[in-house]
CSV table of C-alpha atoms in Angstrom, one decimal:
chain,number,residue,atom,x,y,z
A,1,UNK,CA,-8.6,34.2,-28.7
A,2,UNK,CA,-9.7,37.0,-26.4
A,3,UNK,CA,-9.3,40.3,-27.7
A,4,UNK,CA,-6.5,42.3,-26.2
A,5,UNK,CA,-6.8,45.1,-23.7
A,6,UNK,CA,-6.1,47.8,-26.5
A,7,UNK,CA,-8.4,46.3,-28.7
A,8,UNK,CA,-11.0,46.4,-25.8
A,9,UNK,CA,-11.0,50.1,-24.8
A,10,UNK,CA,-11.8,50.8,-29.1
A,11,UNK,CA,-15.4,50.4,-27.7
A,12,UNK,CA,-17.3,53.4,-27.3
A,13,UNK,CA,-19.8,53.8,-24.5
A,14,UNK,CA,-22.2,56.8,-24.7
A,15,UNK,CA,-25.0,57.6,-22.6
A,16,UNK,CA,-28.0,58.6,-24.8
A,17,UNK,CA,-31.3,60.1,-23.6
A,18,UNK,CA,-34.0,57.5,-25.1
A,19,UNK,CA,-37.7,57.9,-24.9
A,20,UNK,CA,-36.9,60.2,-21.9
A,21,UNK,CA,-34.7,57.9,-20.3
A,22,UNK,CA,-31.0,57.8,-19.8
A,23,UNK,CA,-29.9,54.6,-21.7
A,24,UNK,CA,-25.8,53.8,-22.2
A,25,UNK,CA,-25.2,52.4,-25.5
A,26,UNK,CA,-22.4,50.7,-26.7
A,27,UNK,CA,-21.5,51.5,-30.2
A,28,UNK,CA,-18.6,49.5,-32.7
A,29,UNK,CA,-15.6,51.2,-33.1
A,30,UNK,CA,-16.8,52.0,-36.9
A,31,UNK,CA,-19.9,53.7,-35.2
A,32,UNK,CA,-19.4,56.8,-37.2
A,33,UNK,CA,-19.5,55.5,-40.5
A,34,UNK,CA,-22.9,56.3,-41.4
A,35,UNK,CA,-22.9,54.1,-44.6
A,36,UNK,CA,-22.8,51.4,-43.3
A,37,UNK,CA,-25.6,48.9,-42.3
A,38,UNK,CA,-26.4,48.5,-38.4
A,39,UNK,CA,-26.6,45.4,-36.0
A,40,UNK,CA,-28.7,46.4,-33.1
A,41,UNK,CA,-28.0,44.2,-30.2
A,42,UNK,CA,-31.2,43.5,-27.9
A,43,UNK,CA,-29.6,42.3,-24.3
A,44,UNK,CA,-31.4,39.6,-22.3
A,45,UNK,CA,-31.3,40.1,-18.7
A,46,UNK,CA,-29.3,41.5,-17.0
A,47,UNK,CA,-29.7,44.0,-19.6
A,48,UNK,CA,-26.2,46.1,-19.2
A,49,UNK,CA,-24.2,46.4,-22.6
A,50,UNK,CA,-21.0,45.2,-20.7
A,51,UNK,CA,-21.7,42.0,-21.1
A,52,UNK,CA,-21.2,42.1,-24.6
A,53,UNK,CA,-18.4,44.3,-25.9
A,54,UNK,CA,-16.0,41.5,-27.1
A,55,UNK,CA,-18.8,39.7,-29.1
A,56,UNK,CA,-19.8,43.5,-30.8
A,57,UNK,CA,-16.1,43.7,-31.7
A,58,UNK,CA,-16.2,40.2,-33.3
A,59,UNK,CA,-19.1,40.9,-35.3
A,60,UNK,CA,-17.6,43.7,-36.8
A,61,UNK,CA,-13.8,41.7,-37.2
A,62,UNK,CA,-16.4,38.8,-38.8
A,63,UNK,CA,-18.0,40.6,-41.5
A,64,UNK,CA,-14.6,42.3,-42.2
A,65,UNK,CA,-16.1,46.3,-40.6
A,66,UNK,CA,-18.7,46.0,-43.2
A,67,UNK,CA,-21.2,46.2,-40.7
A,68,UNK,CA,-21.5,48.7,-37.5
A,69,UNK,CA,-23.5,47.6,-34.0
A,70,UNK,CA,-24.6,48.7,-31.3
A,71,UNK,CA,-25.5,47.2,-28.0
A,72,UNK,CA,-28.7,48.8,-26.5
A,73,UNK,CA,-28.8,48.7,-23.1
A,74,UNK,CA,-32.3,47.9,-20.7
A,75,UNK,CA,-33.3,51.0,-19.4
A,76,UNK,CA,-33.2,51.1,-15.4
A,77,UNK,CA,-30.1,48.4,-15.6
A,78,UNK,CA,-27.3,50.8,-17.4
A,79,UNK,CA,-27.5,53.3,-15.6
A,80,UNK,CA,-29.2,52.6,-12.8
A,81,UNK,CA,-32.5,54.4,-12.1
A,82,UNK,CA,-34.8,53.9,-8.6
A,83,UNK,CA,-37.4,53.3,-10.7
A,84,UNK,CA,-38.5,49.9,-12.0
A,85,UNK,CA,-39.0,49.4,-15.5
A,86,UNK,CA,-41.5,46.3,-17.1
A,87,UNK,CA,-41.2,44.5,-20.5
A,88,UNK,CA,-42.9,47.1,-22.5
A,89,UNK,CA,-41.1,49.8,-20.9
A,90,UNK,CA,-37.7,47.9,-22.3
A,91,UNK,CA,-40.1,47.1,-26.1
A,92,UNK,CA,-40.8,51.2,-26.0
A,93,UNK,CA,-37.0,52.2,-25.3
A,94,UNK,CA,-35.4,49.6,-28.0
A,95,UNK,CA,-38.2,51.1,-30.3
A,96,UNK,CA,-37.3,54.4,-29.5
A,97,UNK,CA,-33.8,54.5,-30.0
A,98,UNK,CA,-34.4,53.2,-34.0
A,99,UNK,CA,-36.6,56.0,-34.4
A,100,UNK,CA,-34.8,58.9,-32.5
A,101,UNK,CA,-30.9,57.5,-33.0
A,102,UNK,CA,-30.9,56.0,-36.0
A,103,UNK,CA,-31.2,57.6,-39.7
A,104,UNK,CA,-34.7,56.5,-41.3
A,105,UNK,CA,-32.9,54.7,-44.4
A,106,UNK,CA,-30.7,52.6,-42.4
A,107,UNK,CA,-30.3,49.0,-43.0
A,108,UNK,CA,-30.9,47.4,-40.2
A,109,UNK,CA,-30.0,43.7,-38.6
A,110,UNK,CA,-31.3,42.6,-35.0
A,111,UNK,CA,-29.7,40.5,-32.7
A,112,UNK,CA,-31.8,39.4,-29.6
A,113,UNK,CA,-30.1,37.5,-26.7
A,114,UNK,CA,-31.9,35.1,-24.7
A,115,UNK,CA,-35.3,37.7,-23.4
A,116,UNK,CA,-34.2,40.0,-25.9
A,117,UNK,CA,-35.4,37.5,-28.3
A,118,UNK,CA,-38.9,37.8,-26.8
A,119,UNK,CA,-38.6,42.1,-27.2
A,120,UNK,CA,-37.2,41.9,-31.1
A,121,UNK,CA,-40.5,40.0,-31.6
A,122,UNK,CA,-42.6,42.4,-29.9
A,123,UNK,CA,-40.8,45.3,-31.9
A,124,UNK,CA,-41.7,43.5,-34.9
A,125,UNK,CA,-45.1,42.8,-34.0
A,126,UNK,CA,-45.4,46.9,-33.3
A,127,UNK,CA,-44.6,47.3,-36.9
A,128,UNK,CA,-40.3,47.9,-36.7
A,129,UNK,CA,-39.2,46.3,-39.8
A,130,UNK,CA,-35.3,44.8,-40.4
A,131,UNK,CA,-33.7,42.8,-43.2
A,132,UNK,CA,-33.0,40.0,-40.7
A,133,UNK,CA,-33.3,38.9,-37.1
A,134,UNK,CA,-31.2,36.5,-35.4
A,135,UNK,CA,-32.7,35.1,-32.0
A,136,UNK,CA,-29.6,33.9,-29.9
A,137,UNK,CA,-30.6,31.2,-27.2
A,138,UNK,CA,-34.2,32.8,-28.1
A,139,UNK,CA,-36.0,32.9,-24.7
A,140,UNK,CA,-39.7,33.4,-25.6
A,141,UNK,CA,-41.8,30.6,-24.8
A,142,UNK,CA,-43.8,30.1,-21.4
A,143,UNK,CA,-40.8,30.8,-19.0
A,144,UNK,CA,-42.2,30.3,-16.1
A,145,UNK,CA,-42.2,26.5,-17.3
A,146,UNK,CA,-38.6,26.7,-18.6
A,147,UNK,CA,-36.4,24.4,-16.7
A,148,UNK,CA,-34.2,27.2,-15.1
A,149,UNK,CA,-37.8,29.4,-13.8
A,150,UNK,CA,-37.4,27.6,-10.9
A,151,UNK,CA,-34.4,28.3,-9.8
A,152,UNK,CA,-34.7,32.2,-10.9
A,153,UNK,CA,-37.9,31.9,-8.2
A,154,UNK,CA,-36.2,31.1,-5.5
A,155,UNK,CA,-34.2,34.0,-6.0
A,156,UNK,CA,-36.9,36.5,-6.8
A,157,UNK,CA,-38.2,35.0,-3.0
A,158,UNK,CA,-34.8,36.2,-1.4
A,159,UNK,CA,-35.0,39.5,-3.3
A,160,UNK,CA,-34.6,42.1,-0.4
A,161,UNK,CA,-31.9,39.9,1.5
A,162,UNK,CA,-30.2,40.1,-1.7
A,163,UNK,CA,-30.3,44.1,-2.5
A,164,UNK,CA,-29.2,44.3,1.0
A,165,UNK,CA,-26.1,42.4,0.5
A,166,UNK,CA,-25.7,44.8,-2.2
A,167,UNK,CA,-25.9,47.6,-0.1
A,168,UNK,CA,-23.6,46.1,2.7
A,169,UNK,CA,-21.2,45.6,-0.2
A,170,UNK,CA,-21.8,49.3,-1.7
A,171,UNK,CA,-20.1,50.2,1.5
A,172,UNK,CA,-16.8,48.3,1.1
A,173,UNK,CA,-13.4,49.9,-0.3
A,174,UNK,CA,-13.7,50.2,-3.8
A,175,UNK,CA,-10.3,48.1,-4.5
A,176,UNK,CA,-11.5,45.5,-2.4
A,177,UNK,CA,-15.1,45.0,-4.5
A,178,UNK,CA,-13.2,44.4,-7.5
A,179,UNK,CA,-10.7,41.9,-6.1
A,180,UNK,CA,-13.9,40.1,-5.3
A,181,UNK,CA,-15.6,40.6,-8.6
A,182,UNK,CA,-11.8,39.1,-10.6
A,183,UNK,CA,-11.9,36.8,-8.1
A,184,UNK,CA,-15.4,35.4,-9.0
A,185,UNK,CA,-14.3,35.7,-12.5
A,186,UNK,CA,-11.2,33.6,-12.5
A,187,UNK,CA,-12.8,30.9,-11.1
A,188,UNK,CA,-16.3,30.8,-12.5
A,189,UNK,CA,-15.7,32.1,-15.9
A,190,UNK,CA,-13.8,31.8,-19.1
A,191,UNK,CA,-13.9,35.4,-19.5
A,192,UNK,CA,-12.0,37.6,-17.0
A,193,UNK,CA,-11.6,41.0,-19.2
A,194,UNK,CA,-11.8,44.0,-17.0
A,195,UNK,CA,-15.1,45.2,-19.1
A,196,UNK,CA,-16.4,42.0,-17.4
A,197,UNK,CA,-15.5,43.0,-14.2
A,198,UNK,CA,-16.5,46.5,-14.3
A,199,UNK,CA,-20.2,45.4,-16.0
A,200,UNK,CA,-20.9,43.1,-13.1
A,201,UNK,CA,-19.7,45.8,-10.3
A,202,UNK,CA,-22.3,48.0,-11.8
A,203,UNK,CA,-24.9,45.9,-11.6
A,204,UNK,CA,-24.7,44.8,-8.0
A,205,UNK,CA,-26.0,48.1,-6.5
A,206,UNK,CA,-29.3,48.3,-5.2
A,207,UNK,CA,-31.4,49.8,-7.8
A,208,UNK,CA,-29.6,47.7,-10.5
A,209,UNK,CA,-30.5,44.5,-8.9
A,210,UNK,CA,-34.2,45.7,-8.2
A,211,UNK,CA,-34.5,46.4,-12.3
A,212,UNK,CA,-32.9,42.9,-12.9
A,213,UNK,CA,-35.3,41.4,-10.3
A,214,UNK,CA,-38.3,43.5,-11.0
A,215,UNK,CA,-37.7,43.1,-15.3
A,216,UNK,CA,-37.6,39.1,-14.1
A,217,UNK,CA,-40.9,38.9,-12.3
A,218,UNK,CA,-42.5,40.9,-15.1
A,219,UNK,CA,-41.1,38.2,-17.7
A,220,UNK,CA,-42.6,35.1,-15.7
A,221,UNK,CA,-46.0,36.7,-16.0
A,222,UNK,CA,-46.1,38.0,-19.9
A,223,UNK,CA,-44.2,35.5,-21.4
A,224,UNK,CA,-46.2,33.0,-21.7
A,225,UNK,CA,-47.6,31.0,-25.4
A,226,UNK,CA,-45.8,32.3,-28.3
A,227,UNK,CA,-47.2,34.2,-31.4
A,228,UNK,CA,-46.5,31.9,-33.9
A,229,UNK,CA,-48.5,33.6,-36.3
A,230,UNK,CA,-46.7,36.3,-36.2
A,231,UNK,CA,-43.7,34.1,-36.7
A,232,UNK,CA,-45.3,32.2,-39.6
A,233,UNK,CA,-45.6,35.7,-40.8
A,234,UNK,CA,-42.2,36.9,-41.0
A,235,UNK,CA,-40.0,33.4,-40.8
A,236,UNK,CA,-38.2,34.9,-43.6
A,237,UNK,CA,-36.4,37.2,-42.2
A,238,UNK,CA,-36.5,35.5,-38.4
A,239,UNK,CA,-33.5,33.0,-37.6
A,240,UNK,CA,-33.5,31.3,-34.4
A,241,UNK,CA,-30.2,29.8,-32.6
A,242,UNK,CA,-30.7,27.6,-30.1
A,243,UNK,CA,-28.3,26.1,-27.5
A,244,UNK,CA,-27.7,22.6,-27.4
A,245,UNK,CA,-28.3,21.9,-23.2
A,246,UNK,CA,-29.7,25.2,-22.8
A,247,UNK,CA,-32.3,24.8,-20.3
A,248,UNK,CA,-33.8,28.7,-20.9
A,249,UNK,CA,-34.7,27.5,-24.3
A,250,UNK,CA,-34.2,23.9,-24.4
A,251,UNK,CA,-34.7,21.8,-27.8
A,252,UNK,CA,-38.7,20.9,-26.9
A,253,UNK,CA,-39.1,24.6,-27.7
A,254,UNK,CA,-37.9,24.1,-30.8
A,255,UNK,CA,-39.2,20.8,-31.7
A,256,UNK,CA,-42.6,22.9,-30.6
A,257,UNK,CA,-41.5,26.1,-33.0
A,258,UNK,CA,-41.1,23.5,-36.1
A,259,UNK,CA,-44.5,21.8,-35.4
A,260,UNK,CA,-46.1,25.5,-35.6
A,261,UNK,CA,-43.7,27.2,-38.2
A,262,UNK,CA,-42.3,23.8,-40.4
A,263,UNK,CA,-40.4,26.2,-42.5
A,264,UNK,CA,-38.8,27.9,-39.5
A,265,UNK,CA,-34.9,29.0,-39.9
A,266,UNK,CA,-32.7,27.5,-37.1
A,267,UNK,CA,-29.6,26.3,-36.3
A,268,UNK,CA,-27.7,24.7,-33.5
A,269,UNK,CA,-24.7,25.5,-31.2
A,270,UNK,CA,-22.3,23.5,-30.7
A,271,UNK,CA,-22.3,21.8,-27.6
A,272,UNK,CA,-19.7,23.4,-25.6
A,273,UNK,CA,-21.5,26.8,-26.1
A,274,UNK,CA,-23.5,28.0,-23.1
A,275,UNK,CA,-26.7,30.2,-23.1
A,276,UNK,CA,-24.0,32.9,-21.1
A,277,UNK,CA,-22.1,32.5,-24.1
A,278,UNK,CA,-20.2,36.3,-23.5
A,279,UNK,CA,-18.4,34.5,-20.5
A,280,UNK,CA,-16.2,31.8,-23.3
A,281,UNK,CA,-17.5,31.6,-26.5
A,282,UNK,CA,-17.9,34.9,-28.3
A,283,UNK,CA,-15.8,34.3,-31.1
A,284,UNK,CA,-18.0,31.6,-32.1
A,285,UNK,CA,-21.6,33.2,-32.2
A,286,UNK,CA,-20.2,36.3,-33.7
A,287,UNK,CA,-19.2,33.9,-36.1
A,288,UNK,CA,-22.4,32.2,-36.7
A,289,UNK,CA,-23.9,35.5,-36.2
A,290,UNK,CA,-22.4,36.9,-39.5
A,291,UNK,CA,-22.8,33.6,-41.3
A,292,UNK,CA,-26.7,33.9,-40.3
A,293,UNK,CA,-27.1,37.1,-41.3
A,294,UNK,CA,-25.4,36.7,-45.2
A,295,UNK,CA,-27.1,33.7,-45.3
A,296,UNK,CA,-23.7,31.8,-45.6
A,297,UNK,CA,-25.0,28.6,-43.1
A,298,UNK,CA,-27.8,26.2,-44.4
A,299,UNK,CA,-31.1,26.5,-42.6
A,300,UNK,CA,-32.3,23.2,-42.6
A,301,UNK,CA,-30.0,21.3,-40.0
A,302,UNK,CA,-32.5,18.7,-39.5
A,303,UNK,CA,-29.8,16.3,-40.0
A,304,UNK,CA,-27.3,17.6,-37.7
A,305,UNK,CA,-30.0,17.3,-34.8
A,306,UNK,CA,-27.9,16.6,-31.2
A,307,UNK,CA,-27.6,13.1,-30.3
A,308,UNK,CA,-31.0,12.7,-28.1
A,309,UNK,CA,-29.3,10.3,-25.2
A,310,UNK,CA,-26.8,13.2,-24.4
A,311,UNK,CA,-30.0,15.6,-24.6
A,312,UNK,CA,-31.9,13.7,-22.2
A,313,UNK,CA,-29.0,13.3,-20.1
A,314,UNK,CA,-28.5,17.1,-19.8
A,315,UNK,CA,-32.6,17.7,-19.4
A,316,UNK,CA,-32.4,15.0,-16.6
A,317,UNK,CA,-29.6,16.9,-14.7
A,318,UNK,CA,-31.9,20.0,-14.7
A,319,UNK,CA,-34.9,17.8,-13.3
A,320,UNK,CA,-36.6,18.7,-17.1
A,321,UNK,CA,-38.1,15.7,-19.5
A,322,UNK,CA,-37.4,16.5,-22.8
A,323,UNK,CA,-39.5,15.2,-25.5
A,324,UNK,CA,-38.4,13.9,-28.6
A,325,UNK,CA,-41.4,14.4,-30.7
């Protein structure tokens, strides 16, 4: 059940200056209670907070408004900015806004989605500490060899035919861009909430689409062999979530996590929830979310593997082998 229109303008956006750098935020509707412990959402990219007000709300109607969030956007993608920001530019700002936003004896939970899994471990790796973090559809290993790099490449080729379209459509009647953007929603998505709508008619401007691209190029080249030391290191307080068919972080990544890290913390989707999971299934990983963090789910779903035929039969849609060692 979608949350209603009401409900969804209890969000708060606020544009904060971090490191420098003019970053929106989006904070919980029980922002302002400092007492209570924070969940720090890490976007993956696109990194525009948008994406994920309904599953922010969730979390807090999930742990019953006994935790507040926050949804950090990337810096460059929300708001736009002409200039291109890299990976550690995004590692410094997320970093940054703990420090500078943040009181120093806060307890702190972080959530990383998709390449935001990848940042949450660099922040930890730079010394930022937190009682737990849960990697959602965790997208830090080799992408360039992910299933899906392929097709992303193809678009980083078309790049400036792309941003031009942008620009052609940057000169269209406002009323008519959003028809097109609902439009695109009702019959690609599950999700058709105006937040949605407005997110994505942000992000299609030049200079938001050269940060998306230019964050994306950056990715192929630095993420690459994980640190699974430094997961070894801190697997008690890491949980990783992984997607059934998700071919950003498909199960061999997993399977390869376990064989470095054996006592690694995981657990599964269910098989109708999608890597994009702010566009149908929020209400479930804000519920897993929760039940990862209070350590209310077992850890060790070894049992409850996905059958491997209907594995391999997603892999082999995506051109990917999947290995079942």
């Amino acid at each position: 059940i979608l949350l209603s229109q009401k409900e969804l303008l209890q969000f708060s956006y606020t544009l904060e200056t971090v490191n420098d750098q003019p970053v929106n935020v989006l904070y919980s509707r029980n922002w302002s209670n400092k007492d209570l412990p924070v969940v720090m959402v890490v976007p993956g990219n696109p990194g525009h907070g948008g994406f994920y007000v309904e599953y922010l709300e969730m979390v807090v109607e999930e742990c019953e408004g006994k935790l507040r969030g926050c949804v950090v956007s990337h810096v460059g993608h929300s708001p736009a900015q002409s200039r291109v920001f890299n990976v550690r530019d995004q590692v410094l700002s997320k970093m940054a806004f703990i420090k500078e936003q943040l009181e120093p004896d806060t307890k702190l939970y972080l959530v990383g989605h998709s390449f935001g899994a990848y940042l949450i471990l660099q922040m930890i790796e730079k010394g930022v500490e937190a009682e737990k973090s849960v990697l959602l559809f965790p997208m830090f290993d080799s992408m360039a060899e992910m299933p899906k790099a392929a097709n992303l490449q193809k678009m980083l080729q078309y790049q400036i035919f792309i941003t031009g379209i942008a620009w052609l459509t940057s000169l269209l009647p406002y009323t008519l861009r959003r028809k097109m953007i609902q439009f695109y929603l009702q019959r690609f998505s599950k999700n058709t909430q105006d937040h949605m709508a407005y997110t994505i008619f942000e992000l299609i401007s030049p200079a938001s689409l050269n940060n998306v691209f230019g964050l994306a190029q950056n990715e192929l080249a630095v993420v690459r062999e994980p640190n699974f030391k430094l997961i070894q290191k801190h697997q008690e307080s890491l949980v990783f979530y992984y997607g059934m068919f998700d071919m950003w972080a498909p199960l061999n990544c997993l399977r390869k996590l376990r064989k470095n890290v054996p006592e690694v913390k995981f657990h599964i989707a269910d098989s109708d929830v999608s890597h994009t999971f702010m566009f149908g299934s929020c209400r479930k990983v804000a519920r897993k979310t929760v039940q990862l963090i209070t350590d209310d789910l077992p850890y060790d779903m070894t049992n409850l593997l996905p059958n491997v035929d209907e594995v391999k039969a997603a892999a082999a849609e995506q051109d990917y082998d999947f290995c079942e060692d």
